[in-house]
mmCIF file of C-alpha atoms (C1' of nucleotides) in Angstrom:
data_model
loop_
_atom_site.group_PDB
_atom_site.id
_atom_site.type_symbol
_atom_site.label_atom_id
_atom_site.label_comp_id
_atom_site.label_asym_id
_atom_site.label_seq_id
_atom_site.Cartn_x
_atom_site.Cartn_y
_atom_site.Cartn_z
ATOM 1 C CA UNK A 1 -23.676 -6.813 -196.962
ATOM 2 C CA UNK A 2 -24.612 -4.831 -193.766
ATOM 3 C CA UNK A 3 -21.887 -4.509 -190.989
ATOM 4 C CA UNK A 4 -22.698 -4.465 -187.452
ATOM 5 C CA UNK A 5 -21.497 -1.824 -184.796
ATOM 6 C CA UNK A 6 -21.881 -1.103 -181.249
ATOM 7 C CA UNK A 7 -21.957 2.426 -180.174
ATOM 8 C CA UNK A 8 -21.550 3.596 -176.699
ATOM 9 C CA UNK A 9 -23.153 6.573 -175.119
ATOM 10 C CA UNK A 10 -23.551 8.044 -171.600
ATOM 11 C CA UNK A 11 -27.342 8.563 -171.272
ATOM 12 C CA UNK A 12 -26.803 11.815 -169.348
ATOM 13 C CA UNK A 13 -25.010 13.118 -172.363
ATOM 14 C CA UNK A 14 -27.310 11.630 -175.112
ATOM 15 C CA UNK A 15 -29.805 8.867 -174.512
ATOM 16 C CA UNK A 16 -31.366 6.172 -176.664
ATOM 17 C CA UNK A 17 -34.868 7.641 -175.560
ATOM 18 C CA UNK A 18 -33.740 11.021 -177.036
ATOM 19 C CA UNK A 19 -32.754 9.195 -180.216
ATOM 20 C CA UNK A 20 -36.226 7.709 -180.339
ATOM 21 C CA UNK A 21 -37.820 10.972 -179.673
ATOM 22 C CA UNK A 22 -35.638 12.646 -182.383
ATOM 23 C CA UNK A 23 -36.053 9.754 -184.833
ATOM 24 C CA UNK A 24 -32.445 10.376 -185.963
ATOM 25 C CA UNK A 25 -29.272 12.056 -185.040
ATOM 26 C CA UNK A 26 -25.799 13.127 -185.915
ATOM 27 C CA UNK A 27 -23.536 10.676 -183.732
ATOM 28 C CA UNK A 28 -20.590 13.196 -183.149
ATOM 29 C CA UNK A 29 -18.080 14.268 -180.536
ATOM 30 C CA UNK A 30 -15.981 11.088 -180.840
ATOM 31 C CA UNK A 31 -12.603 12.074 -179.849
ATOM 32 C CA UNK A 32 -10.786 8.758 -179.983
ATOM 33 C CA UNK A 33 -8.653 7.675 -183.176
ATOM 34 C CA UNK A 34 -9.777 4.048 -183.003
ATOM 35 C CA UNK A 35 -13.329 4.796 -182.613
ATOM 36 C CA UNK A 36 -13.155 7.300 -185.248
ATOM 37 C CA UNK A 37 -11.668 4.916 -187.735
ATOM 38 C CA UNK A 38 -14.540 2.565 -187.114
ATOM 39 C CA UNK A 39 -17.067 5.310 -187.582
ATOM 40 C CA UNK A 40 -15.256 5.921 -191.053
ATOM 41 C CA UNK A 41 -16.147 2.290 -192.013
ATOM 42 C CA UNK A 42 -19.689 2.762 -191.352
ATOM 43 C CA UNK A 43 -21.985 2.261 -194.520
ATOM 44 C CA UNK A 44 -25.537 3.280 -195.066
ATOM 45 C CA UNK A 45 -27.788 0.475 -193.948
ATOM 46 C CA UNK A 46 -25.405 -1.040 -191.300
ATOM 47 C CA UNK A 47 -26.973 -1.870 -188.028
ATOM 48 C CA UNK A 48 -25.892 -0.429 -184.739
ATOM 49 C CA UNK A 49 -26.483 -1.785 -181.278
ATOM 50 C CA UNK A 50 -26.628 1.225 -178.692
ATOM 51 C CA UNK A 51 -25.168 0.661 -175.403
ATOM 52 C CA UNK A 52 -25.634 2.848 -172.363
ATOM 53 C CA UNK A 53 -22.606 3.223 -170.264
ATOM 54 C CA UNK A 54 -22.590 4.630 -166.661
ATOM 55 C CA UNK A 55 -25.425 3.691 -164.329
ATOM 56 C CA UNK A 56 -27.249 1.561 -166.933
ATOM 57 C CA UNK A 57 -24.475 -0.531 -168.410
ATOM 58 C CA UNK A 58 -26.667 -2.301 -170.890
ATOM 59 C CA UNK A 59 -27.292 -2.591 -174.700
ATOM 60 C CA UNK A 60 -30.671 -0.881 -175.036
ATOM 61 C CA UNK A 61 -31.758 -1.103 -178.542
ATOM 62 C CA UNK A 62 -31.033 -0.800 -182.329
ATOM 63 C CA UNK A 63 -30.451 1.874 -184.945
ATOM 64 C CA UNK A 64 -29.102 2.036 -188.567
ATOM 65 C CA UNK A 65 -26.439 4.156 -190.347
ATOM 66 C CA UNK A 66 -28.249 6.729 -192.565
ATOM 67 C CA UNK A 67 -25.303 8.875 -193.569
ATOM 68 C CA UNK A 68 -21.782 7.874 -193.807
ATOM 69 C CA UNK A 69 -18.893 9.518 -192.122
ATOM 70 C CA UNK A 70 -18.502 13.316 -192.653
ATOM 71 C CA UNK A 71 -16.527 15.983 -190.746
ATOM 72 C CA UNK A 72 -17.081 16.868 -187.181
ATOM 73 C CA UNK A 73 -14.890 19.830 -186.682
ATOM 74 C CA UNK A 74 -13.635 20.382 -183.155
ATOM 75 C CA UNK A 75 -13.253 24.267 -182.516
ATOM 76 C CA UNK A 76 -10.453 23.414 -180.014
ATOM 77 C CA UNK A 77 -8.554 21.258 -182.536
ATOM 78 C CA UNK A 78 -9.761 22.119 -185.896
ATOM 79 C CA UNK A 79 -6.639 20.351 -187.698
ATOM 80 C CA UNK A 80 -7.768 16.987 -186.607
ATOM 81 C CA UNK A 81 -10.286 15.247 -188.849
ATOM 82 C CA UNK A 82 -12.831 13.868 -186.622
ATOM 83 C CA UNK A 83 -16.008 12.421 -188.242
ATOM 84 C CA UNK A 84 -19.653 12.050 -187.378
ATOM 85 C CA UNK A 85 -22.170 9.813 -188.860
ATOM 86 C CA UNK A 86 -26.077 10.073 -188.887
ATOM 87 C CA UNK A 87 -27.981 7.256 -187.264
ATOM 88 C CA UNK A 88 -31.698 6.492 -187.219
ATOM 89 C CA UNK A 89 -33.774 4.944 -184.417
ATOM 90 C CA UNK A 90 -35.112 1.376 -185.131
ATOM 91 C CA UNK A 91 -36.216 -0.060 -181.727
ATOM 92 C CA UNK A 92 -35.821 -0.488 -178.136
ATOM 93 C CA UNK A 93 -35.045 -4.159 -176.995
ATOM 94 C CA UNK A 94 -37.938 -5.430 -175.070
ATOM 95 C CA UNK A 95 -35.528 -5.805 -172.181
ATOM 96 C CA UNK A 96 -32.089 -4.333 -172.016
ATOM 97 C CA UNK A 97 -29.151 -6.747 -172.117
ATOM 98 C CA UNK A 98 -27.011 -5.952 -169.332
ATOM 99 C CA UNK A 99 -23.230 -5.974 -169.220
ATOM 100 C CA UNK A 100 -23.578 -8.665 -166.602
ATOM 101 C CA UNK A 101 -25.639 -10.816 -169.026
ATOM 102 C CA UNK A 102 -23.104 -10.048 -171.824
ATOM 103 C CA UNK A 103 -20.022 -11.247 -169.623
ATOM 104 C CA UNK A 104 -22.036 -14.266 -168.547
ATOM 105 C CA UNK A 105 -22.542 -15.313 -172.121
ATOM 106 C CA UNK A 106 -19.636 -17.458 -173.607
ATOM 107 C CA UNK A 107 -19.844 -15.853 -177.133
ATOM 108 C CA UNK A 108 -20.710 -12.303 -176.054
ATOM 109 C CA UNK A 109 -17.881 -11.913 -173.423
ATOM 110 C CA UNK A 110 -15.301 -12.073 -176.271
ATOM 111 C CA UNK A 111 -16.686 -8.626 -177.650
ATOM 112 C CA UNK A 112 -14.399 -5.627 -177.598
ATOM 113 C CA UNK A 113 -17.004 -3.983 -175.422
ATOM 114 C CA UNK A 114 -15.811 -6.252 -172.546
ATOM 115 C CA UNK A 115 -12.232 -6.520 -173.542
ATOM 116 C CA UNK A 116 -11.700 -2.823 -174.326
ATOM 117 C CA UNK A 117 -13.954 -0.964 -172.210
ATOM 118 C CA UNK A 118 -12.963 2.603 -173.192
ATOM 119 C CA UNK A 119 -13.724 2.113 -176.920
ATOM 120 C CA UNK A 120 -16.909 4.026 -177.787
ATOM 121 C CA UNK A 121 -17.607 2.801 -181.263
ATOM 122 C CA UNK A 122 -16.629 -0.813 -182.346
ATOM 123 C CA UNK A 123 -17.435 -3.454 -184.832
ATOM 124 C CA UNK A 124 -19.478 -6.570 -183.804
ATOM 125 C CA UNK A 125 -19.795 -9.858 -185.442
ATOM 126 C CA UNK A 126 -23.125 -11.000 -186.958
ATOM 127 C CA UNK A 127 -23.076 -13.737 -184.431
ATOM 128 C CA UNK A 128 -22.853 -11.164 -181.573
ATOM 129 C CA UNK A 129 -25.347 -8.997 -183.257
ATOM 130 C CA UNK A 130 -27.888 -11.910 -183.542
ATOM 131 C CA UNK A 131 -27.253 -13.066 -179.987
ATOM 132 C CA UNK A 132 -27.834 -9.549 -178.457
ATOM 133 C CA UNK A 133 -31.152 -9.282 -180.293
ATOM 134 C CA UNK A 134 -32.183 -12.652 -179.231
ATOM 135 C CA UNK A 135 -31.335 -11.874 -175.643
ATOM 136 C CA UNK A 136 -32.986 -8.279 -175.850
ATOM 137 C CA UNK A 137 -36.113 -9.307 -177.678
ATOM 138 C CA UNK A 138 -36.638 -12.863 -176.016
ATOM 139 C "C1'" DG B 1 11.500 8.110 -180.160
ATOM 140 C "C1'" DC B 2 11.246 6.919 -175.471
ATOM 141 C "C1'" DC B 3 8.782 6.975 -171.404
ATOM 142 C "C1'" DA B 4 6.997 9.177 -167.062
ATOM 143 C "C1'" DA B 5 3.232 11.882 -165.737
ATOM 144 C "C1'" DC B 6 -1.261 13.053 -166.298
ATOM 145 C "C1'" DG B 7 -6.054 12.720 -167.916
ATOM 146 C "C1'" DT B 8 -10.288 10.075 -169.117
ATOM 147 C "C1'" DT B 9 -13.485 6.492 -169.359
ATOM 148 C "C1'" DG B 10 -16.361 3.333 -167.192
ATOM 149 C "C1'" DG B 11 -16.927 -0.637 -164.189
ATOM 150 C "C1'" DC B 12 -17.019 -1.726 -159.377
ATOM 151 C "C1'" DG C 1 -14.842 7.276 -154.372
ATOM 152 C "C1'" DC C 2 -11.460 4.264 -156.263
ATOM 153 C "C1'" DC C 3 -8.894 2.040 -159.375
ATOM 154 C "C1'" DA C 4 -7.752 -0.340 -164.046
ATOM 155 C "C1'" DA C 5 -6.894 0.237 -168.503
ATOM 156 C "C1'" DC C 6 -5.857 3.098 -171.808
ATOM 157 C "C1'" DG C 7 -4.608 7.274 -174.358
ATOM 158 C "C1'" DT C 8 -2.148 11.807 -174.679
ATOM 159 C "C1'" DT C 9 1.341 15.089 -173.606
ATOM 160 C "C1'" DG C 10 5.517 16.771 -173.019
ATOM 161 C "C1'" DG C 11 10.446 16.698 -171.363
ATOM 162 C "C1'" DC C 12 14.634 14.691 -172.591
#
DNA sequence: GCCAACGTTGGC
DNA sequence: GCCAACGTTGGC
């Protein structure tokens, strides 16, 4: 059974548009233990909601895991076992789901995204995933 | 092992 | 630009 994740990115660093153009990418440079532990749990076929932080502040579309966690060696910190996963572009939402809309939704406002704003990779419940897709695709 | 100081992320 | 919420670092 597929799991559902929300991965955050700063679009000036790596945008969802760039993922669309490249079709797939390695999701790397996660340097937070909690987020890394979630990356390690990702399985091929899991679905990922991509969220743009910064100026955009909205869930922008969907991707899926195509390669499970493998080493992401940090030259400045080679002894720590950071990991990356590969993700494939699926689709843009017809309309991005803004943080405001997420906070306004009684179910979605309980997501870790809202409660723990610094976390860059996190699990989301199936209900949350489905609600986000519904809001994004109308 | 504790905790104060500092750094980072991300929303406002 | 500021600040809240964390995470990390380093002195003790």
